[in-house]
Short mmCIF file of C-alpha atoms in Angstrom, two decimals:
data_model
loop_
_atom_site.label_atom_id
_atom_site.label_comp_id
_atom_site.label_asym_id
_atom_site.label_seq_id
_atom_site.Cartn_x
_atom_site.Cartn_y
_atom_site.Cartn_z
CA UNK A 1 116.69 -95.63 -13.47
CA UNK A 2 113.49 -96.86 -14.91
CA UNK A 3 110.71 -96.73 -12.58
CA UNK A 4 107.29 -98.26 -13.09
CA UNK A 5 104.58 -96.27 -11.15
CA UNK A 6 100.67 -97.56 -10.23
CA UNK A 7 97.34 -96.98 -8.90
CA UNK A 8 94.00 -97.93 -10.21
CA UNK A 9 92.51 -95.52 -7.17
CA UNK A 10 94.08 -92.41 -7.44
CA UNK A 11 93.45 -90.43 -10.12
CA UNK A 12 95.96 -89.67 -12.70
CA UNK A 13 96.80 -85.57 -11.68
CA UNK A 14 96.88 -86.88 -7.95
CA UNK A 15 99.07 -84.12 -6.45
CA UNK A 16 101.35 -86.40 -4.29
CA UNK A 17 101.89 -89.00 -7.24
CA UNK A 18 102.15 -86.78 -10.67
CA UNK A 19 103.25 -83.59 -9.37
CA UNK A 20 105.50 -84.23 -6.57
CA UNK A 21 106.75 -87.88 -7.07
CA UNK A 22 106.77 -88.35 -10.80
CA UNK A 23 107.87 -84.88 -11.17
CA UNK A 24 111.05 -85.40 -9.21
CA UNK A 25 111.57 -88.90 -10.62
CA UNK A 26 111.59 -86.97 -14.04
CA UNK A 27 113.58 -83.70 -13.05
CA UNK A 28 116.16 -86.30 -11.59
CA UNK A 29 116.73 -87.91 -15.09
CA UNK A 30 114.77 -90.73 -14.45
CA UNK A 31 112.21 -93.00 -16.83
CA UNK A 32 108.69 -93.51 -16.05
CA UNK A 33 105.83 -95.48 -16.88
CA UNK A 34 102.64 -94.65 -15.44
CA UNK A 35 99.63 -96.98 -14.80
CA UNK A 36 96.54 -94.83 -14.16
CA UNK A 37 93.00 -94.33 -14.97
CA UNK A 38 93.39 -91.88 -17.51
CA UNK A 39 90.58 -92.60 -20.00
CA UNK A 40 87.88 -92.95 -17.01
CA UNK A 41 89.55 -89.60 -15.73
CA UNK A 42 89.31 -87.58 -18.93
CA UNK A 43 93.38 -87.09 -18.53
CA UNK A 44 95.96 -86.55 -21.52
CA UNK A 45 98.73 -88.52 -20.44
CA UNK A 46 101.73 -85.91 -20.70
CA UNK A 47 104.51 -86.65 -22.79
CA UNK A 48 107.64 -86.67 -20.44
CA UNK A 49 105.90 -90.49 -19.05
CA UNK A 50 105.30 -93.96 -20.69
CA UNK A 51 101.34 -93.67 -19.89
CA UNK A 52 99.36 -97.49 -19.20
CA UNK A 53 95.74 -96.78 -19.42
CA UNK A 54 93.68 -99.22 -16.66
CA UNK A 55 89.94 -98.77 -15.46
CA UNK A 56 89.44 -96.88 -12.24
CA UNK A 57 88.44 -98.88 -9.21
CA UNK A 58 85.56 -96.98 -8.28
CA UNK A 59 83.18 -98.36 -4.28
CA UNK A 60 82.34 -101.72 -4.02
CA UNK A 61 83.03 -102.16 -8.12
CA UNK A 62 86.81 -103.09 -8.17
CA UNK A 63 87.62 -106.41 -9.57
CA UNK A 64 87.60 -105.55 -13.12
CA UNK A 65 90.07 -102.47 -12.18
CA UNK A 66 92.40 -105.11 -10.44
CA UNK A 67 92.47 -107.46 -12.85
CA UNK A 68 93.15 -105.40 -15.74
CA UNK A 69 96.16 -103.81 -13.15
CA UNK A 70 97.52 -107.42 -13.61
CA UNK A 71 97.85 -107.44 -17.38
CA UNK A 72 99.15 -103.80 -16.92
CA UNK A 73 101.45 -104.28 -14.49
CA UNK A 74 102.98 -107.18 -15.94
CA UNK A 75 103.76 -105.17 -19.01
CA UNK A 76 104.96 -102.16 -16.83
CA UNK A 77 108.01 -103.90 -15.13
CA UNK A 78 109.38 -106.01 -18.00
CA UNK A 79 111.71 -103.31 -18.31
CA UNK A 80 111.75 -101.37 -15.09
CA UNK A 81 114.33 -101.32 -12.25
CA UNK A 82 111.87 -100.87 -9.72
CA UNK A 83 108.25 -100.38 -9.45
CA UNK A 84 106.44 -98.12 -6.83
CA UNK A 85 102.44 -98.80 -6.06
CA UNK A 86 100.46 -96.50 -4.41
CA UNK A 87 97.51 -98.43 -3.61
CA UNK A 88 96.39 -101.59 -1.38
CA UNK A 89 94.31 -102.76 -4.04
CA UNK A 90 97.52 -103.23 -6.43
CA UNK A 91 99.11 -105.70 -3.30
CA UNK A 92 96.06 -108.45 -5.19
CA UNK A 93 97.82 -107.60 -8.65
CA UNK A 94 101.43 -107.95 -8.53
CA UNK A 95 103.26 -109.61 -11.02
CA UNK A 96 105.56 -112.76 -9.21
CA UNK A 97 107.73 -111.77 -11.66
CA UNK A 98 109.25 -108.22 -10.60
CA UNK A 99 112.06 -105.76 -9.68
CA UNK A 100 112.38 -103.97 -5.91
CA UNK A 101 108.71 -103.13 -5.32
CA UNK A 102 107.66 -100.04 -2.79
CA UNK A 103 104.18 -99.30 -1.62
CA UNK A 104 103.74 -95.32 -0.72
CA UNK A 105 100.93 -95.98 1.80
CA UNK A 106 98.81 -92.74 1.43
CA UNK A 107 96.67 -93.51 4.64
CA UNK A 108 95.35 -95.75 7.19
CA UNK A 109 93.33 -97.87 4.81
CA UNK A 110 91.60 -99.90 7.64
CA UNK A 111 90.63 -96.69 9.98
CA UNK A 112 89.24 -95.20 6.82
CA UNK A 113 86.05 -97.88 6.28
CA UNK A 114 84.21 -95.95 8.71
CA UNK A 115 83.95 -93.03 6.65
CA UNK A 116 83.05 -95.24 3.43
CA UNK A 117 79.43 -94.97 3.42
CA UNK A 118 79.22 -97.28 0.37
CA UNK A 119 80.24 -100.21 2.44
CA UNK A 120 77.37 -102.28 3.70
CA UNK A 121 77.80 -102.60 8.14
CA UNK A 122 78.80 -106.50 7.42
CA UNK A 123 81.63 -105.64 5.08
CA UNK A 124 83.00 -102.33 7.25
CA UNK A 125 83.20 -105.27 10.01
CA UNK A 126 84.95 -107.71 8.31
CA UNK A 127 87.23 -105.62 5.93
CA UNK A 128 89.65 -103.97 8.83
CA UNK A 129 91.19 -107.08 10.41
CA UNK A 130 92.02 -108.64 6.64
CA UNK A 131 93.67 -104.87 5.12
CA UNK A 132 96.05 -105.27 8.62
CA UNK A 133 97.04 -108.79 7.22
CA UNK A 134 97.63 -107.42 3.65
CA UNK A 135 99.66 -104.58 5.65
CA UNK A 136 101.82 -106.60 7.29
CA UNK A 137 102.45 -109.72 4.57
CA UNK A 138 103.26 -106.01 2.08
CA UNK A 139 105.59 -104.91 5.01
CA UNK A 140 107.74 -108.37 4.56
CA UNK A 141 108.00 -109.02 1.10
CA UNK A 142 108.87 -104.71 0.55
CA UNK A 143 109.71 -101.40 1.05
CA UNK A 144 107.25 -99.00 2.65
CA UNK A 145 107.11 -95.09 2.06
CA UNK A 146 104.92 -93.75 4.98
CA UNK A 147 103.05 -90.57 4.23
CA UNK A 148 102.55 -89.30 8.56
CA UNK A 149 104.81 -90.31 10.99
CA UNK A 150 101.72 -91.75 12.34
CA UNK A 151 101.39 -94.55 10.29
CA UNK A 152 104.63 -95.72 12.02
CA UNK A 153 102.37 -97.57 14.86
CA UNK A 154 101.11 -100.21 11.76
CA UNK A 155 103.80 -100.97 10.94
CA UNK A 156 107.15 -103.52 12.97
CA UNK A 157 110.08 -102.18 10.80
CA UNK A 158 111.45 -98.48 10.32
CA UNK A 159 110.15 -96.93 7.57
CA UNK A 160 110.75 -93.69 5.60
CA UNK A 161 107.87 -90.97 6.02
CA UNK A 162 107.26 -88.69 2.90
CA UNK A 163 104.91 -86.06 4.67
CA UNK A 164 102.72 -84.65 2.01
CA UNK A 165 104.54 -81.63 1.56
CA UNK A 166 103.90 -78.73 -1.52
CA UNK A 167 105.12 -76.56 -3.92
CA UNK A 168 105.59 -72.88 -2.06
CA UNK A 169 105.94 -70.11 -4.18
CA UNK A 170 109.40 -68.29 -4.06
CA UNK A 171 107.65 -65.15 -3.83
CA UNK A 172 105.13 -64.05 -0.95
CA UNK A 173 101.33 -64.64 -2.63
CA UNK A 174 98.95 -61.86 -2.83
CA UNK A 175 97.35 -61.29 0.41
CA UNK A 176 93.75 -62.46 1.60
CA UNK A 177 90.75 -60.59 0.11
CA UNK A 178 87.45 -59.98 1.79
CA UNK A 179 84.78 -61.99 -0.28
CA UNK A 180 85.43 -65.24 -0.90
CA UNK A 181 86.39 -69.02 0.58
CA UNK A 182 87.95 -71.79 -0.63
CA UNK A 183 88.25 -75.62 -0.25
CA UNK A 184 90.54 -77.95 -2.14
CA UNK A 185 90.30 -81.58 -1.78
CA UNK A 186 87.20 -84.68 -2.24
CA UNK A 187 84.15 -83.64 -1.12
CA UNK A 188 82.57 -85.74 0.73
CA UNK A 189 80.24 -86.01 4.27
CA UNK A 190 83.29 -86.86 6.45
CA UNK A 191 85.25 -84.33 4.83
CA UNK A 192 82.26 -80.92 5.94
CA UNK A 193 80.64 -81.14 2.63
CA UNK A 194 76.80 -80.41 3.77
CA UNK A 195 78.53 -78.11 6.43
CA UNK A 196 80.10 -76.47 3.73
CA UNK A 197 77.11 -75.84 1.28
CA UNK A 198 74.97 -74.79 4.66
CA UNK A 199 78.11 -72.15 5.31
CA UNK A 200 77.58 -70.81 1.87
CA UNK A 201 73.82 -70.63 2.11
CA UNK A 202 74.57 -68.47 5.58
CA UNK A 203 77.27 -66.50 4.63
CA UNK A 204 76.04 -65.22 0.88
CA UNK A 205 73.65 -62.48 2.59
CA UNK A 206 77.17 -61.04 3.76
CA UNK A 207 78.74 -61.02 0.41
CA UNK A 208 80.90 -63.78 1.06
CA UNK A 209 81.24 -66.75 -1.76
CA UNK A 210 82.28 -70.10 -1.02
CA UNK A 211 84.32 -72.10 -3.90
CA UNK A 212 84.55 -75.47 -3.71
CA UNK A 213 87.40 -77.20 -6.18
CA UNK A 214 87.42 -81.12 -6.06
CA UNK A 215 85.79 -83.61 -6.98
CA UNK A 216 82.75 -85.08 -5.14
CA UNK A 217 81.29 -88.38 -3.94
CA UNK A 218 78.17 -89.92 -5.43
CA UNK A 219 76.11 -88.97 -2.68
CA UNK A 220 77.11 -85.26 -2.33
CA UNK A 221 76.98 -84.42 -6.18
CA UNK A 222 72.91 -83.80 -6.26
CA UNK A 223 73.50 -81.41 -3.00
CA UNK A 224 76.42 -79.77 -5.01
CA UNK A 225 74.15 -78.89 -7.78
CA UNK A 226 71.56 -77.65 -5.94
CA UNK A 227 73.32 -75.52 -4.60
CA UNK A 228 75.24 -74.33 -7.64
CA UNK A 229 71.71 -73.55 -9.00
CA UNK A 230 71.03 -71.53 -6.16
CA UNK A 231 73.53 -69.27 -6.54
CA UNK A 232 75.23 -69.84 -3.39
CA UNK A 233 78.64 -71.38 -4.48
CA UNK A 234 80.71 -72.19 -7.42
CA UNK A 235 81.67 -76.05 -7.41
CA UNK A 236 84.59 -76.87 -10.44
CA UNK A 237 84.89 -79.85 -9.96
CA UNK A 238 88.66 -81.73 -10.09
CA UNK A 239 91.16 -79.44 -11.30
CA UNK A 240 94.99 -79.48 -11.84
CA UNK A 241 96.61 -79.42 -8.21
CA UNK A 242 99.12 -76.23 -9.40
CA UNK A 243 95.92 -74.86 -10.97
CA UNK A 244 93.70 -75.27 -7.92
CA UNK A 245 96.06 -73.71 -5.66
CA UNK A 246 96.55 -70.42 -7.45
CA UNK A 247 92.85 -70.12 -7.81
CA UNK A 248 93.23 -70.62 -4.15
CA UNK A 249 94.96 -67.55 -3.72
CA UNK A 250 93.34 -64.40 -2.79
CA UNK A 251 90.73 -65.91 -0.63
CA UNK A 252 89.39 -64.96 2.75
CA UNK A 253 90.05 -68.54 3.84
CA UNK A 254 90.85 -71.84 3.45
CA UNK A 255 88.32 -74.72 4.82
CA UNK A 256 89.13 -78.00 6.08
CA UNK A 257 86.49 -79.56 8.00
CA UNK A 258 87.29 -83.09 9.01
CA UNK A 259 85.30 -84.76 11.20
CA UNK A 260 86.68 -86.71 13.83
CA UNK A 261 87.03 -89.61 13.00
CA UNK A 262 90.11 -92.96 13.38
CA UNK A 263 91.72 -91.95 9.83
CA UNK A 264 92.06 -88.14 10.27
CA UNK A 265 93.07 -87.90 13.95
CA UNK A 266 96.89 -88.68 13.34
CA UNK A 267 97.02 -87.05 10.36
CA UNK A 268 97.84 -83.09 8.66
CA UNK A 269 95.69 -82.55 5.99
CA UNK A 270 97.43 -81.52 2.89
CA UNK A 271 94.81 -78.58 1.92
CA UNK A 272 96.01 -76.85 5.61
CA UNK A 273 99.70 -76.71 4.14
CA UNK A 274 98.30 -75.88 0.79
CA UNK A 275 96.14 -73.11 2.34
CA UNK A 276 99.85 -72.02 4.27
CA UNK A 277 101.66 -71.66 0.80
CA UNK A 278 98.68 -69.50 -0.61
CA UNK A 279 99.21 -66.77 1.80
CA UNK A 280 95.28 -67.73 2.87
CA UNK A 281 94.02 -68.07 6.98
CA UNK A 282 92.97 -71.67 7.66
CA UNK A 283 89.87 -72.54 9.32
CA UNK A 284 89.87 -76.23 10.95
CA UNK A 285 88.34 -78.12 12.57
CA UNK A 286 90.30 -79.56 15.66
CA UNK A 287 92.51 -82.61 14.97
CA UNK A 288 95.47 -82.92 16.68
CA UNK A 289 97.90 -82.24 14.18
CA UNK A 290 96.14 -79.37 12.19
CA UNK A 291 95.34 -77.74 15.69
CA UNK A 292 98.63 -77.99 16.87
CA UNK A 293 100.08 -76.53 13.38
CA UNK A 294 97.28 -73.69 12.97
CA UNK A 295 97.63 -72.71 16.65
CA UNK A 296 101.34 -72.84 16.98
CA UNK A 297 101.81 -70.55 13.94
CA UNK A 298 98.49 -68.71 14.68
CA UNK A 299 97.79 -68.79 10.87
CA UNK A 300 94.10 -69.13 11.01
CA UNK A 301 90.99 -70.08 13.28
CA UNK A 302 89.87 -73.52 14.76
CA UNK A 303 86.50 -74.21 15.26
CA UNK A 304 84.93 -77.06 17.42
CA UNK A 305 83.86 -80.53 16.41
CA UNK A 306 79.72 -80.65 16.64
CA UNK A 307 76.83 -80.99 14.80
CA UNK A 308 75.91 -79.40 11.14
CA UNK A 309 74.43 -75.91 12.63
CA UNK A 310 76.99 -75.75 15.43
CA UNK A 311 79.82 -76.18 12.80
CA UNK A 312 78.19 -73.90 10.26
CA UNK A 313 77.65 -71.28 13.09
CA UNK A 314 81.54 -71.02 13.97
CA UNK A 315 82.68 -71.29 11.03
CA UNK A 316 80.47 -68.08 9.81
CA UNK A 317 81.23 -66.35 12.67
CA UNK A 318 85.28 -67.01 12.23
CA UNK A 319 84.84 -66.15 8.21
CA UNK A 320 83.08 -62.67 9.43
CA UNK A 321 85.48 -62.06 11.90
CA UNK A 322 88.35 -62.19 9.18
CA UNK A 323 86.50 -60.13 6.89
CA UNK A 324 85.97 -57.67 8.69
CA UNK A 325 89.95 -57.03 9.77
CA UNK A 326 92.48 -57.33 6.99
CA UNK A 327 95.03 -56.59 9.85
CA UNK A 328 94.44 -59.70 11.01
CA UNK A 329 94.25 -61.78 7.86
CA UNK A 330 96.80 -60.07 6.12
CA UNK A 331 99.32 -61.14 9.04
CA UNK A 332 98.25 -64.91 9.33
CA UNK A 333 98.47 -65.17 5.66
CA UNK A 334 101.89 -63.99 6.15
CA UNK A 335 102.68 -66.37 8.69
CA UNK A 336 101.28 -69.44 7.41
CA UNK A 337 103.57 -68.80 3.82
CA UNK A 338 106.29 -67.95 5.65
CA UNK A 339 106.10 -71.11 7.77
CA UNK A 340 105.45 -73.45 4.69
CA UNK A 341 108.32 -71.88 2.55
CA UNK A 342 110.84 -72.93 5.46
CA UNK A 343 108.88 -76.59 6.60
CA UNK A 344 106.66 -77.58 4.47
CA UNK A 345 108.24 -77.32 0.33
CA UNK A 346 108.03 -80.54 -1.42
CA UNK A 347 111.87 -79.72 -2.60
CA UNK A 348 113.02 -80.25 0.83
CA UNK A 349 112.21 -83.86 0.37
CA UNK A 350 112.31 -84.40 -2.46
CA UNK A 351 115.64 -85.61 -2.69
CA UNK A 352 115.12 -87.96 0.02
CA UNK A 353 112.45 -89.79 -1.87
CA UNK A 354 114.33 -90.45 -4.93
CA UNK A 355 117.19 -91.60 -3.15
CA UNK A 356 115.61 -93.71 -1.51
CA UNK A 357 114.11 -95.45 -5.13
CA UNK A 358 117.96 -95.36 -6.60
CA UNK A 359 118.94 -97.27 -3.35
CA UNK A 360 116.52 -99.94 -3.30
CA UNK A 361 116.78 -100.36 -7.03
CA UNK A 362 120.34 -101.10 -6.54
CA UNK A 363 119.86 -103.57 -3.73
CA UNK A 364 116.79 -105.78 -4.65
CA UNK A 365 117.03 -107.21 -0.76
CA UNK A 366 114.57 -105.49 1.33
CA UNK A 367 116.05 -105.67 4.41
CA UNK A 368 119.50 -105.00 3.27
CA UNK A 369 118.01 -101.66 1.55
CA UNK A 370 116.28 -100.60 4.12
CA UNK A 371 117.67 -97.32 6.07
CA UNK A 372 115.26 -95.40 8.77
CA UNK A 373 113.80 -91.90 6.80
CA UNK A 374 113.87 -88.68 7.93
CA UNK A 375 111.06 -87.29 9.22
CA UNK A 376 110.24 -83.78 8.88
CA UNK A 377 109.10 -81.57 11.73
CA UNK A 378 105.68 -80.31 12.56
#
């Protein structure tokens, strides 16, 4: 099977698209060509893939990104049996001219304008009611891959969920240490980022250091740099997601600080399972899903919604609290990897999602192709 895969948002290591779709696209036998920003992300396309460079669309500057994804995605399909998107944006660039096309929607694109600071009030209005119109014209003329069993409320038909799963490590990791924190993922103000840099400021007169891997929104940057030149934390910016994770491992903890707000709230967040497979604690804040996980397994701390100091001062106390008994640690480190090993390994799905592709690329009819997915429990 020849697949064409796209996005002009993501970038082109994106953990869900490279290393866990493509991968198991390419470990099936499969062909693929891969539309991406790879000169605006500084990425070597890697040799297994048929690599089409496009600009990245980047806040309110995306029309040039979508209409070079036109010219690109034209030349992607001429060949391919099916082509999989992986952004909204794409939905104004497809070809008329195309095989079986599948949209893997990553989130809930509307819910998440309230977090976009870039937007001006008028535009955060206005946008919401016309991306549920887009939604639901995509949901009749293709196939969906849902990435929470959430998203099923958006949508009228059955569709698959892919939860965002990861690679777990065959063999236990090394267990927690006593000095250090991590957080994978964007950094960004709805995400804890100036909680996080006030954490580090708090907690590096105990000895504690707070990493920060990701990349980081315009606004946050300067505050990551300050800080950096403080001495407080250590912020690498985007890295590899199989590199991140084993730099991951080892730590006292694993943050993810999500405020509450429409996107998150049905959600898991991908850095708590990632956190899980690195033998790390997990300290949350309380959405339903990542509660419910953290608290059912009792693989880490939750800490309570609030302002910047209350945040910071529960999440200092919870860090000092694990420091200070490996007993604990040591056992919800255990517990979280032993949970993701059995739940939460991208290889348990994996399968599923390709066969789903091979299906639909043998019967171009959507609503002949489409079968209800499994959906993998919580």
């Amino acid at each position: 099977m020849r697949v064409c895969v796209g996005t002009i948002v993501h970038h082109p290591e994106d953990a869900r698209i490279t290393h866990r779709q493509i991968r198991a696209l390419l470990d099936a036998g499969h062909q693929v060509t891969f539309i991406a920003p790879f000169t605006h992300c500084n990425v070597t396309p890697p040799p297994e893939i048929r690599p089409i460079d496009v600009p990245r669309a980047v806040g309110l500057h995306r029309r040039k990104a979508i209409r070079a994804a036109r010219s690109a995605l034209k030349r992607g399909v001429k060949d391919a049996d099916i082509l999989l998107i992986h952004d909204i944006e794409l939905l104004l660039a497809l070809p008329r001219k195309r095989p079986p096309t599948v949209w893997d929607v990553h989130e809930d694109t509307a819910a998440a304008m309230e977090a976009k600071t870039y937007l001006p009030d008028p535009v955060r209005n206005i946008l919401p009611p016309l991306v549920r119109g887009m939604e639901g014209r995509a949901e009749r003329r293709m196939h969906l891959f849902l990435a929470e069993e959430s998203y099923r409320e958006r949508f009228v038909g059955d569709h698959p969920v892919i939860p965002n799963l990861t690679y777990v490590p065959d063999t236990p990791p090394p267990p927690p240490g006593d000095n250090r924190i991590v957080y994978i993922g964007q950094l960004a103000q709805a995400r804890g980022a100036i909680e996080m840099i006030e954490i580090a400021r708090r907690l590096r007169g105990h000895g504690v250091r707070l990493d920060l891997i990701g990349p980081a929104d315009a606004d946050i940057r300067p505050l990551l740099r300050d800080a950096q030149r403080e001495g407080v934390l250590d912020w690498f910016g985007h890295v590899p997601n199989q590199h991140a994770l084993r730099m991951a491992e080892g730590a006292l903890a694993g943050l993810s600080l999500l405020h509450d707000l429409p996107n998150y709230r049905g959600s898991t967040p991908t850095k708590v399972i990632e956190y899980m497979a690195r033998g790390i604690p997990v300290i949350t804040t309380p959405l339903t899903r990542a509660a419910s996980l953290v608290g059912r397994v009792d693989c880490g701390t939750i800490v309570p919604f609030g302002d910047v100091e209350s945040v910071v001062s529960s999440v200092t106390q919870a860090v000092l609290r694990l420091r200070d008994n490996a007993e604990r640690r040591n056992a919800m480190g255990a517990r979280g990897y032993f949970e993701a090993l059995h739940h939460y390994h991208w290889p348990l799905v994996s399968g599923e999602f390709v066969g789903h592709l091979e299906r639909w690329a043998d019967a171009p009819d959507a609503s002949q192709a489409r079968q209800p997915g499994r959906i993998l429990p919580v």
